[in-house]
PDB file of C-alpha atoms and ligand atoms in Angstrom:
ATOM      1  CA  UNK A  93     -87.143   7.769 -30.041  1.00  0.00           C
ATOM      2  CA  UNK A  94     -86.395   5.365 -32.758  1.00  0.00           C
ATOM      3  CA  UNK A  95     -82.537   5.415 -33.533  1.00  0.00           C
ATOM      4  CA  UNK A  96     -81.241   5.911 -37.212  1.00  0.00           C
ATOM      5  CA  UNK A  97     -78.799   2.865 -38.032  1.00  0.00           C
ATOM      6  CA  UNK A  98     -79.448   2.702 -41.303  1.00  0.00           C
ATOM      7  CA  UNK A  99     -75.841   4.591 -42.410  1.00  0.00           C
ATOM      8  CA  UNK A 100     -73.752   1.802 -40.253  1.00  0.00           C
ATOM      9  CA  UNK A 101     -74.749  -1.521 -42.453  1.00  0.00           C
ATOM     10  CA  UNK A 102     -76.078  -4.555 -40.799  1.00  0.00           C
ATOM     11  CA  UNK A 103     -72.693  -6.419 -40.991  1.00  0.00           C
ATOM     12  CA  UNK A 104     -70.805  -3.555 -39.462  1.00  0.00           C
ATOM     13  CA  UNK A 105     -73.281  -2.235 -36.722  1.00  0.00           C
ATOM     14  CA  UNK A 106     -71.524  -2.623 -33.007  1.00  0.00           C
ATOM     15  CA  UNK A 107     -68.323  -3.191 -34.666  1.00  0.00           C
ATOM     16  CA  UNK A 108     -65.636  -0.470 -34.817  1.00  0.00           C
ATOM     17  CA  UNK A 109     -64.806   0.479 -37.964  1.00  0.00           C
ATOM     18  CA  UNK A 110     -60.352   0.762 -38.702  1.00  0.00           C
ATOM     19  CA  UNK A 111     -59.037   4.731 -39.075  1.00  0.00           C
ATOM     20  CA  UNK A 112     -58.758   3.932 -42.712  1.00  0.00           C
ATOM     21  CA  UNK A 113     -61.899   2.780 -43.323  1.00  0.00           C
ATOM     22  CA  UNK A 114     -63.376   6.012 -41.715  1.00  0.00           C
ATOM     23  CA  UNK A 115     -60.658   8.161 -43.483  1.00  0.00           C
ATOM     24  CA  UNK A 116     -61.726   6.310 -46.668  1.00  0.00           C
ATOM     25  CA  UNK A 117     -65.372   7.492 -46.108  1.00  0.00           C
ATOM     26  CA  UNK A 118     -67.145  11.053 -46.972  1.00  0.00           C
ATOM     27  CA  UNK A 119     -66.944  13.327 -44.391  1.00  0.00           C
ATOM     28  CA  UNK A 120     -70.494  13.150 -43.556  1.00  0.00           C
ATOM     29  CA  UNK A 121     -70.646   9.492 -43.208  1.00  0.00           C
ATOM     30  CA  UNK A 122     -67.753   9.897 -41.209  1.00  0.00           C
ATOM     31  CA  UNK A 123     -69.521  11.963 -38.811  1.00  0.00           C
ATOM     32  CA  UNK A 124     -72.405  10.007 -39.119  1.00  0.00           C
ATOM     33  CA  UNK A 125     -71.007   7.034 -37.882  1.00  0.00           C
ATOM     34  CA  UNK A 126     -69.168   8.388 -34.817  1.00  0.00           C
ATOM     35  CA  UNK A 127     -72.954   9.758 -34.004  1.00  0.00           C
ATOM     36  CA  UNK A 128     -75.036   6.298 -34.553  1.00  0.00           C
ATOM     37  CA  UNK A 129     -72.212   4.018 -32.233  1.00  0.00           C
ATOM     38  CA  UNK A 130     -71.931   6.698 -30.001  1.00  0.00           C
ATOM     39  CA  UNK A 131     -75.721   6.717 -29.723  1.00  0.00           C
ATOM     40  CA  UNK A 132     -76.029  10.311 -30.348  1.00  0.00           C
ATOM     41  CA  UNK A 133     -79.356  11.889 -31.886  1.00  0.00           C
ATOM     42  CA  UNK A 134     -78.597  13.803 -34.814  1.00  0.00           C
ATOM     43  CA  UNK A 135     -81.586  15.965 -35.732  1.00  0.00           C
ATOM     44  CA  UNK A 136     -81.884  19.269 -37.137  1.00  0.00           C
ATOM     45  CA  UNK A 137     -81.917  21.273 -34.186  1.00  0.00           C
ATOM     46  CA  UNK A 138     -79.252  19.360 -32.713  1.00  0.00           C
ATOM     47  CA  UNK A 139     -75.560  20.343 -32.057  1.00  0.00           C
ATOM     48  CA  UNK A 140     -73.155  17.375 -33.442  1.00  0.00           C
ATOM     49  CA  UNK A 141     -70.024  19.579 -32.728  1.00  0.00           C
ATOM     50  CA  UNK A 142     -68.641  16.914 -30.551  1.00  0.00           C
ATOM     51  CA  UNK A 143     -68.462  14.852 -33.351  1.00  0.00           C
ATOM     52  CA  UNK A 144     -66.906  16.914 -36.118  1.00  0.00           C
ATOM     53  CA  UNK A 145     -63.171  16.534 -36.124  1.00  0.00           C
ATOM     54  CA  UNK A 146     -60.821  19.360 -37.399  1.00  0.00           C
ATOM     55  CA  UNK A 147     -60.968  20.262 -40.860  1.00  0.00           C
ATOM     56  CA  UNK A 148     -64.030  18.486 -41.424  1.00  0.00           C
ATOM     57  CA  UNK A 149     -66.622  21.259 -41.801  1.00  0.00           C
ATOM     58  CA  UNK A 150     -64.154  22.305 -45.051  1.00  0.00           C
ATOM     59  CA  UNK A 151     -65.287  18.522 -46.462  1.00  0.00           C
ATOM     60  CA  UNK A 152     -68.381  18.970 -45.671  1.00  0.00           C
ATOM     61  CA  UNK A 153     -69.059  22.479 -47.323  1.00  0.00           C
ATOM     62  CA  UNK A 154     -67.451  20.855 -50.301  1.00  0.00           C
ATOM     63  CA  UNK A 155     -69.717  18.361 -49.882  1.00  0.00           C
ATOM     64  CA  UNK A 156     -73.041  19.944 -49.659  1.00  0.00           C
ATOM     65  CA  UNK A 157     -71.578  22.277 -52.363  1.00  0.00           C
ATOM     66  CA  UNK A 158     -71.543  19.016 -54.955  1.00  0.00           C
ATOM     67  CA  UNK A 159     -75.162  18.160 -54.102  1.00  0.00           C
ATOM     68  CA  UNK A 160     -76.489  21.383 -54.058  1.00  0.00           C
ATOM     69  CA  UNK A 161     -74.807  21.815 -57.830  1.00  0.00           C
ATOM     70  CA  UNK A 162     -76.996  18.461 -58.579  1.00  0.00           C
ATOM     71  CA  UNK A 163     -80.027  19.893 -57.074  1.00  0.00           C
ATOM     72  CA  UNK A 164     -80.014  22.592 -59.730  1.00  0.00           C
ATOM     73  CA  UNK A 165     -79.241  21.033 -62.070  1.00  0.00           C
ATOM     74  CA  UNK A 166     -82.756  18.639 -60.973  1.00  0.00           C
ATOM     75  CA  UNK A 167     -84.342  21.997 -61.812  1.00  0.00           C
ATOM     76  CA  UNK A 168     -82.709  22.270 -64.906  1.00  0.00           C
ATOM     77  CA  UNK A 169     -81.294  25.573 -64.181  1.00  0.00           C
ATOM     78  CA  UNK A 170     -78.390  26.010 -66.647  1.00  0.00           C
ATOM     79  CA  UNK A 171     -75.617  26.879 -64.009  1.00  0.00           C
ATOM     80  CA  UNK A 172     -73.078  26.848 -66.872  1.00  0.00           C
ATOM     81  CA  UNK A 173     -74.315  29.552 -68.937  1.00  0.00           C
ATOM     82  CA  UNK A 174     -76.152  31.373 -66.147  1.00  0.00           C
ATOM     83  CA  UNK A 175     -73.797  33.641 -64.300  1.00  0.00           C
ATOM     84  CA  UNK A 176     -76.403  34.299 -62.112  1.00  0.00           C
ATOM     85  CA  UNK A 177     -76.057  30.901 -60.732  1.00  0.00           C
ATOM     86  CA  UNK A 178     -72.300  29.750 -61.468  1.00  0.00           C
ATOM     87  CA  UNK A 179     -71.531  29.911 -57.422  1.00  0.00           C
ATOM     88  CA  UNK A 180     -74.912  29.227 -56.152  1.00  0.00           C
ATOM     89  CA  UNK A 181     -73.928  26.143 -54.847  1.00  0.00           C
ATOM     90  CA  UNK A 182     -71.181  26.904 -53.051  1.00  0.00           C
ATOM     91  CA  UNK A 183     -72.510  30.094 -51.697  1.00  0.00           C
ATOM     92  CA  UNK A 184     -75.321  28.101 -50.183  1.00  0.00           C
ATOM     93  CA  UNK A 185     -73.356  25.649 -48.931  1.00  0.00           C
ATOM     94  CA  UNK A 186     -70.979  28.304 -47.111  1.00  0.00           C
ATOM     95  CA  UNK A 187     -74.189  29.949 -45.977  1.00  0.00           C
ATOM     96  CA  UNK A 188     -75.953  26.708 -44.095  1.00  0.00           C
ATOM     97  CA  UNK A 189     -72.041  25.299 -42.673  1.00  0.00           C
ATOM     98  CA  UNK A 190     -70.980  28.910 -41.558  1.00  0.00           C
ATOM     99  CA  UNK A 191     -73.788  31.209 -41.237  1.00  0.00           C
ATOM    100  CA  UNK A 192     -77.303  30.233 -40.868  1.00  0.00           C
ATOM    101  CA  UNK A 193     -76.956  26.246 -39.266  1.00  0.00           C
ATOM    102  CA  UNK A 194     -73.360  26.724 -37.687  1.00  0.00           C
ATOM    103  CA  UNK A 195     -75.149  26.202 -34.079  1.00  0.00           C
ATOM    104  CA  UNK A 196     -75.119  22.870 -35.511  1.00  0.00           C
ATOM    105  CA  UNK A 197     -71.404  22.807 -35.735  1.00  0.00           C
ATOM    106  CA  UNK A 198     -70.000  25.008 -33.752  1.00  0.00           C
ATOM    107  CA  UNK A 199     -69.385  24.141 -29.544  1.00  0.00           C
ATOM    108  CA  UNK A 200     -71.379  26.173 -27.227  1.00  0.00           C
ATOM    109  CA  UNK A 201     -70.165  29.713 -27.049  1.00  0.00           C
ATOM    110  CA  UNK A 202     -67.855  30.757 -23.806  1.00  0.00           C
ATOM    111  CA  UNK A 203     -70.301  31.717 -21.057  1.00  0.00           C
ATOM    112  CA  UNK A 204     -68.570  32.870 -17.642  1.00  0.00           C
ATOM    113  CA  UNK A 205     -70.976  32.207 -14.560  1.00  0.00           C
ATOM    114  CA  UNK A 206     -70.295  34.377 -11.267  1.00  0.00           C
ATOM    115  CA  UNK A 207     -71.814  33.134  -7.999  1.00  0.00           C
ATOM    116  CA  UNK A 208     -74.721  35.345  -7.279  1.00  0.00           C
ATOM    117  CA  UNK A 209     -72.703  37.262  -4.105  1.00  0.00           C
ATOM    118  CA  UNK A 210     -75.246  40.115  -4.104  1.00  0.00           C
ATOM    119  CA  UNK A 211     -77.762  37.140  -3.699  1.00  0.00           C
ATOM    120  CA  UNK A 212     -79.966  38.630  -5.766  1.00  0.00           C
ATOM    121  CA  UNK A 213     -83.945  37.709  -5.542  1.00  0.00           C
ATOM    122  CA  UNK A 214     -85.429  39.873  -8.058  1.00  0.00           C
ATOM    123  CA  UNK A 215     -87.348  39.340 -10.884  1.00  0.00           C
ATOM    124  CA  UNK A 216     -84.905  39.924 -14.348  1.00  0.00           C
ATOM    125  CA  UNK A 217     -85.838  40.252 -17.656  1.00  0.00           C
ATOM    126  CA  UNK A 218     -83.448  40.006 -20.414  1.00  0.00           C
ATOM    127  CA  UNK A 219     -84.659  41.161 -24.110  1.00  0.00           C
ATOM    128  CA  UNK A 220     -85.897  41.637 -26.887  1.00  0.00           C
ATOM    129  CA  UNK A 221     -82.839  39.375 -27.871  1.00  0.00           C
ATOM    130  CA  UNK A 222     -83.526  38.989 -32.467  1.00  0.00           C
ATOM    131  CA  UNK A 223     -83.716  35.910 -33.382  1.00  0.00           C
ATOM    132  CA  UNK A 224     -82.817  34.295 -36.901  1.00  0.00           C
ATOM    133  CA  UNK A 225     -83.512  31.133 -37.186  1.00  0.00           C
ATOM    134  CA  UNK A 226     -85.074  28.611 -39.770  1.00  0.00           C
ATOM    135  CA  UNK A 227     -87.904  26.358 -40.287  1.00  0.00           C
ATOM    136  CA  UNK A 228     -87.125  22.739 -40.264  1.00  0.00           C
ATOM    137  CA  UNK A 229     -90.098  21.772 -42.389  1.00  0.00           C
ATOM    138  CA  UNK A 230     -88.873  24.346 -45.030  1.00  0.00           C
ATOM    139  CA  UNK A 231     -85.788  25.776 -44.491  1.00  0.00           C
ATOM    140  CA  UNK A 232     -87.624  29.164 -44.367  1.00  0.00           C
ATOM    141  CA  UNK A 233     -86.297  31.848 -42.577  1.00  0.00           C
ATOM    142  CA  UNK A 234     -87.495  32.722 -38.845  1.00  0.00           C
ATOM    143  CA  UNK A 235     -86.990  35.730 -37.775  1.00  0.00           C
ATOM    144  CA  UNK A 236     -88.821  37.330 -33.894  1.00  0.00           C
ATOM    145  CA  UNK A 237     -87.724  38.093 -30.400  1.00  0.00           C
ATOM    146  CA  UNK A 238     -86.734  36.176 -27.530  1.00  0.00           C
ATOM    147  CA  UNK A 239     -88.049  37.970 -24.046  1.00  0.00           C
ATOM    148  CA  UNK A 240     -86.446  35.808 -20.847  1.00  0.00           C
ATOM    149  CA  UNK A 241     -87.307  36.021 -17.139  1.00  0.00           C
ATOM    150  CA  UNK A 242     -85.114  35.007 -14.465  1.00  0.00           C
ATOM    151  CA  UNK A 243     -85.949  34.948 -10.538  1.00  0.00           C
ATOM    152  CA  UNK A 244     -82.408  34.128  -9.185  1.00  0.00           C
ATOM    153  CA  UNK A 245     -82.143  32.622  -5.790  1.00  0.00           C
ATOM    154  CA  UNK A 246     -78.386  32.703  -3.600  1.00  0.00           C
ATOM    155  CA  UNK A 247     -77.479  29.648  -5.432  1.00  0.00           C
ATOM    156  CA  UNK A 248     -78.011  30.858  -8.615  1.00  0.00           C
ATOM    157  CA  UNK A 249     -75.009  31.241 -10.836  1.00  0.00           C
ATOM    158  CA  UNK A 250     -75.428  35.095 -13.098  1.00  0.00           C
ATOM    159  CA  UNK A 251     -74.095  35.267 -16.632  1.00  0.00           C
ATOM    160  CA  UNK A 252     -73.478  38.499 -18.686  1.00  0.00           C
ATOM    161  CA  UNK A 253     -76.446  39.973 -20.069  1.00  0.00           C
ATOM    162  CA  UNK A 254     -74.643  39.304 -23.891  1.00  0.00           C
ATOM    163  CA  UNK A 255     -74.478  36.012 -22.754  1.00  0.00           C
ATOM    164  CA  UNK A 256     -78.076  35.137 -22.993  1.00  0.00           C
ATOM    165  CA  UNK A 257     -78.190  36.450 -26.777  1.00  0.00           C
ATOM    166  CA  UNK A 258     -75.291  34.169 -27.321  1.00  0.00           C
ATOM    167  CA  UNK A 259     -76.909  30.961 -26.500  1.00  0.00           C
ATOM    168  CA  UNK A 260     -80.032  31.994 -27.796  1.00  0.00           C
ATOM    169  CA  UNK A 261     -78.175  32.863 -31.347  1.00  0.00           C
ATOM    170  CA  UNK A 262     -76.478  29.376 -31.132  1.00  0.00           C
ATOM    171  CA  UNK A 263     -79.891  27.330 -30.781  1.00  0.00           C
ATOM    172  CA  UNK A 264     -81.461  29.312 -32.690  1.00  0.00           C
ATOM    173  CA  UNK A 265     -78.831  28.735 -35.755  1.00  0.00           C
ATOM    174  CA  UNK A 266     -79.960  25.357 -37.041  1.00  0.00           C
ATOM    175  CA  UNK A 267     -83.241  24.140 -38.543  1.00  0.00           C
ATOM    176  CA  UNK A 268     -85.788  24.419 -35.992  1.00  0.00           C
ATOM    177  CA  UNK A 269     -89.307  24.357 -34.736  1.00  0.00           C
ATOM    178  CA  UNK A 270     -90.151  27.218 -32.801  1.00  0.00           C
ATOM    179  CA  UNK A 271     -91.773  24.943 -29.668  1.00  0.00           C
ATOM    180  CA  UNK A 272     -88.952  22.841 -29.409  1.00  0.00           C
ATOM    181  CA  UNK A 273     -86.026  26.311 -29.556  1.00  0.00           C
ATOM    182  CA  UNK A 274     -87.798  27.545 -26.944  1.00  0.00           C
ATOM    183  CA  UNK A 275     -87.609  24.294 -24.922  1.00  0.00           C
ATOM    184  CA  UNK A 276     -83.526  23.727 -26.007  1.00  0.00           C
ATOM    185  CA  UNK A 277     -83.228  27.148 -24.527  1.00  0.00           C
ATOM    186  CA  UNK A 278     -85.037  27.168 -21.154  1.00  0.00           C
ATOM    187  CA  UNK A 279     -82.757  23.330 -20.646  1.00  0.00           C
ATOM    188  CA  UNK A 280     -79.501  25.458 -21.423  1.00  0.00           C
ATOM    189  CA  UNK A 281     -80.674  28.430 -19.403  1.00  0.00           C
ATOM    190  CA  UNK A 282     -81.948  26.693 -16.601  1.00  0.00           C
ATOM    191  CA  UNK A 283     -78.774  23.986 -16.040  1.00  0.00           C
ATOM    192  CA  UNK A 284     -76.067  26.949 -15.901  1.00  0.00           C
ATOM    193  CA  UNK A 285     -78.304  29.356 -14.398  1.00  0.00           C
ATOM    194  CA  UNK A 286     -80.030  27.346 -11.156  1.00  0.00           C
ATOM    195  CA  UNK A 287     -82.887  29.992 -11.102  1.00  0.00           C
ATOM    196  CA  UNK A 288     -85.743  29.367  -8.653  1.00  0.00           C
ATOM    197  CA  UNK A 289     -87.847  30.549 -11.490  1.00  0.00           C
ATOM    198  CA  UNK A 290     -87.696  30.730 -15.384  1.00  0.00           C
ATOM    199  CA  UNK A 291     -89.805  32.028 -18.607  1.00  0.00           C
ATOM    200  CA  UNK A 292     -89.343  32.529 -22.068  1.00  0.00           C
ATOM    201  CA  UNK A 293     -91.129  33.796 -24.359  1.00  0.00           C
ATOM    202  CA  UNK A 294     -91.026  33.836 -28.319  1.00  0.00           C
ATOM    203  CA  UNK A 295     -92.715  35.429 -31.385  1.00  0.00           C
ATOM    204  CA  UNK A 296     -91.403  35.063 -34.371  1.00  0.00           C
ATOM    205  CA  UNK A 297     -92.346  35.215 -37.953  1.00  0.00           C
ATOM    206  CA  UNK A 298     -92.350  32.214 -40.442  1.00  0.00           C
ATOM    207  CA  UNK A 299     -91.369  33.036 -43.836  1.00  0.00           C
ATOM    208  CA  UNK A 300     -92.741  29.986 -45.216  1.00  0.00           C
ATOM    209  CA  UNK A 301     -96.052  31.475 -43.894  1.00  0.00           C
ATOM    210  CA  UNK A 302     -95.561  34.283 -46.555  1.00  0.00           C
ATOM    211  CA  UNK A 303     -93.707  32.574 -49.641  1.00  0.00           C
ATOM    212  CA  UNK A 304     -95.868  29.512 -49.338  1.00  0.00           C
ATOM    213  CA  UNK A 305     -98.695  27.917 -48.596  1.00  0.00           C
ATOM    214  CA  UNK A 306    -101.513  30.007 -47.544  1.00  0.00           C
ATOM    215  CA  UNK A 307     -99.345  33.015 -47.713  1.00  0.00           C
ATOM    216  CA  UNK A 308    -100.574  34.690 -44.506  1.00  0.00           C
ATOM    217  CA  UNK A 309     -98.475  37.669 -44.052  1.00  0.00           C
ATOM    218  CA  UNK A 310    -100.050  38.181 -40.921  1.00  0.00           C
ATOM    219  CA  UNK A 311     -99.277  34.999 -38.752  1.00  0.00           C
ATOM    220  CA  UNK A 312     -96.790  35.435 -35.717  1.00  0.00           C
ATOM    221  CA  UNK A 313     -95.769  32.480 -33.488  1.00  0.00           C
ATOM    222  CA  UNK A 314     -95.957  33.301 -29.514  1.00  0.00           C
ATOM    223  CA  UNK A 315     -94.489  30.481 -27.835  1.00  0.00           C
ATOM    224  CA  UNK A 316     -93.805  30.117 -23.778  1.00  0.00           C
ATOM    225  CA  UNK A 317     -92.049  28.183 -21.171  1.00  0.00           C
ATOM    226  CA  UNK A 318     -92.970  29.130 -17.396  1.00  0.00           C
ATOM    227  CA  UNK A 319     -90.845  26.981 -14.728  1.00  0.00           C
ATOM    228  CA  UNK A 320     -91.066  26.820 -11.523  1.00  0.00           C
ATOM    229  CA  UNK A 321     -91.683  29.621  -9.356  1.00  0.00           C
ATOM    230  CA  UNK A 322     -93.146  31.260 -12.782  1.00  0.00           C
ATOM    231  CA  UNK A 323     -95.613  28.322 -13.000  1.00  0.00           C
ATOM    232  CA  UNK A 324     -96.124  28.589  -9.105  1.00  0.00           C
ATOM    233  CA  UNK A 325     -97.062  31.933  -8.525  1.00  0.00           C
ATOM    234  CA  UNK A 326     -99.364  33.881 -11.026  1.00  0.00           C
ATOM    235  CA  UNK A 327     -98.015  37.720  -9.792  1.00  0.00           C
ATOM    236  CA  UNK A 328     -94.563  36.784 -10.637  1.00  0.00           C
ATOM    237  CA  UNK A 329     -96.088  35.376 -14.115  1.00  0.00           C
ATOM    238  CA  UNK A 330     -98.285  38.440 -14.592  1.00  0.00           C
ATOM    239  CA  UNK A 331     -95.194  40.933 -13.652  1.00  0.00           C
ATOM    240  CA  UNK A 332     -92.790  39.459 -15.907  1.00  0.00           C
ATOM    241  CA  UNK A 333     -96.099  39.566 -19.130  1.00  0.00           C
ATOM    242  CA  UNK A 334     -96.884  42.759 -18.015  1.00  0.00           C
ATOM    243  CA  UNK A 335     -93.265  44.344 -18.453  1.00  0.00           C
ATOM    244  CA  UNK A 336     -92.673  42.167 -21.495  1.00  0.00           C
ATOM    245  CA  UNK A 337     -95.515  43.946 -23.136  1.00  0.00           C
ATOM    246  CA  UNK A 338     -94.245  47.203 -22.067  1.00  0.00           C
ATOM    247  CA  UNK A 339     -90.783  47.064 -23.666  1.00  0.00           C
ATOM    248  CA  UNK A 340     -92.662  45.671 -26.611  1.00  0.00           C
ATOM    249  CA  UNK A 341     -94.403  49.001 -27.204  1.00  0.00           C
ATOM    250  CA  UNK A 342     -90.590  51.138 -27.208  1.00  0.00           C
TER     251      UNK A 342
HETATM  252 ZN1  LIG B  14     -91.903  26.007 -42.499  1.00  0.00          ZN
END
């Protein structure tokens, strides 16, 4: 994966940069920086929490507030006069830092994990969990359902059934493409949970499918991840379909 230098300028890259100088610097570029000498990929569906120090995501909303103001006004939209638009900008701006892309910003949510004592074996499915989400080629909404098997062995650590909508809301929060959501989730899933088997399934709706485009308003995404003993053994991969479809017909 190619690395993105091009915010730390030739002279300064590998060198470390004074408090002032960084203090001196928008927020963004700020945060920028810490990512490109820490090494630390920054796209759309990732989580740069780690990097964002307090009372940064305040400079940053006023940030994105400033050039969302200049990209109406590059579509001559006469915010002044307009009191439709007066606090467009800043609404959006509160809308991606806060609502829609916080899973960007905000650390992992809180998940407990009890040692499976009952050492439960059987198959578990958790959903439909909603999904919101967005497109990263648009920044079109996504909305669908999340269905997720897990075959727990006596190593396995459980979470709370909540707990799985949770994560799912927090990587689902940022710009993303539906294949590669999926994938961030089973990763997260599978490294806290230890299951012998895992599968996740997704269908969502793309609203830039509708708005856009060929405006198909008929055109759901299904997208799957089977590990191990769901890739293993086709019963246990038939069993968790078959009940998936059932609670999709409630
Ligand atoms: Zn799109």
């Amino acid at each position: 994966m190619a690395k993105t230098l091009s915010a730390v300028p030739d002279t300064k890259r590998g060198l470390l940069r004074s408090e002032e100088d960084l203090a001196a610097m928008p927020a963004s570029e700020r945060i920028r920086y810490r990512l490109v000498t820490a090494d630390r990929r920054f796209h759309a569906n990732d989580n740069i929490a780690a990097f964002v120090h307090e009372g940064e995501l305040e400079q940053l909303k006023a940030e994105v507030q400033a050039k969302m103001q200049e990209v109406l006004r590059a579509l001559v939209i006469d915010t002044d006069s307009d009191h439709n638009t007066q606090e467009t900008a800043k609404r959006v701006a509160k809308m991606y830092i806060e609502e829609v892309f916080r899973g960007r910003y905000q650390p992992m949510p809180a998940v407990t994990e009890f040692p499976n004592a009952e050492r439960l074996n059987e198959l578990m499915i958790v959903g439909p969990i909603t999904i919101r989400s967005s497109c990263s080629h648009h920044m079109c909404p996504i909305f669908g359902k999340v269905w997720i098997g897990i075959l727990p062995n006596e190593h396995s650590n459980l979470i709370g059934l909540s707990k799985y909508a949770r994560i799912a809301d927090w990587i689902m929060s940022r710009p993303q493409i539906q294949e590669e959501a999926v994938t961030m989730l089973a990763n997260e899933l599978q490294d806290r949970v230890r299951p012998d088997g895992l599968a996740i399934v997704m269908e969502a709706d793309h609203f830039c499918m509708h708005w856009r485009g060929v405006k198909d308003s008929d055109s759901a995404m299904v997208n799957s991840v089977m590990r191990g003993a769901f890739l293993k053994d086709a019963n246990l991969r038939r069993e968790f379909l078959s009940l998936l479809a059932r609670k999709d017909s409630r």
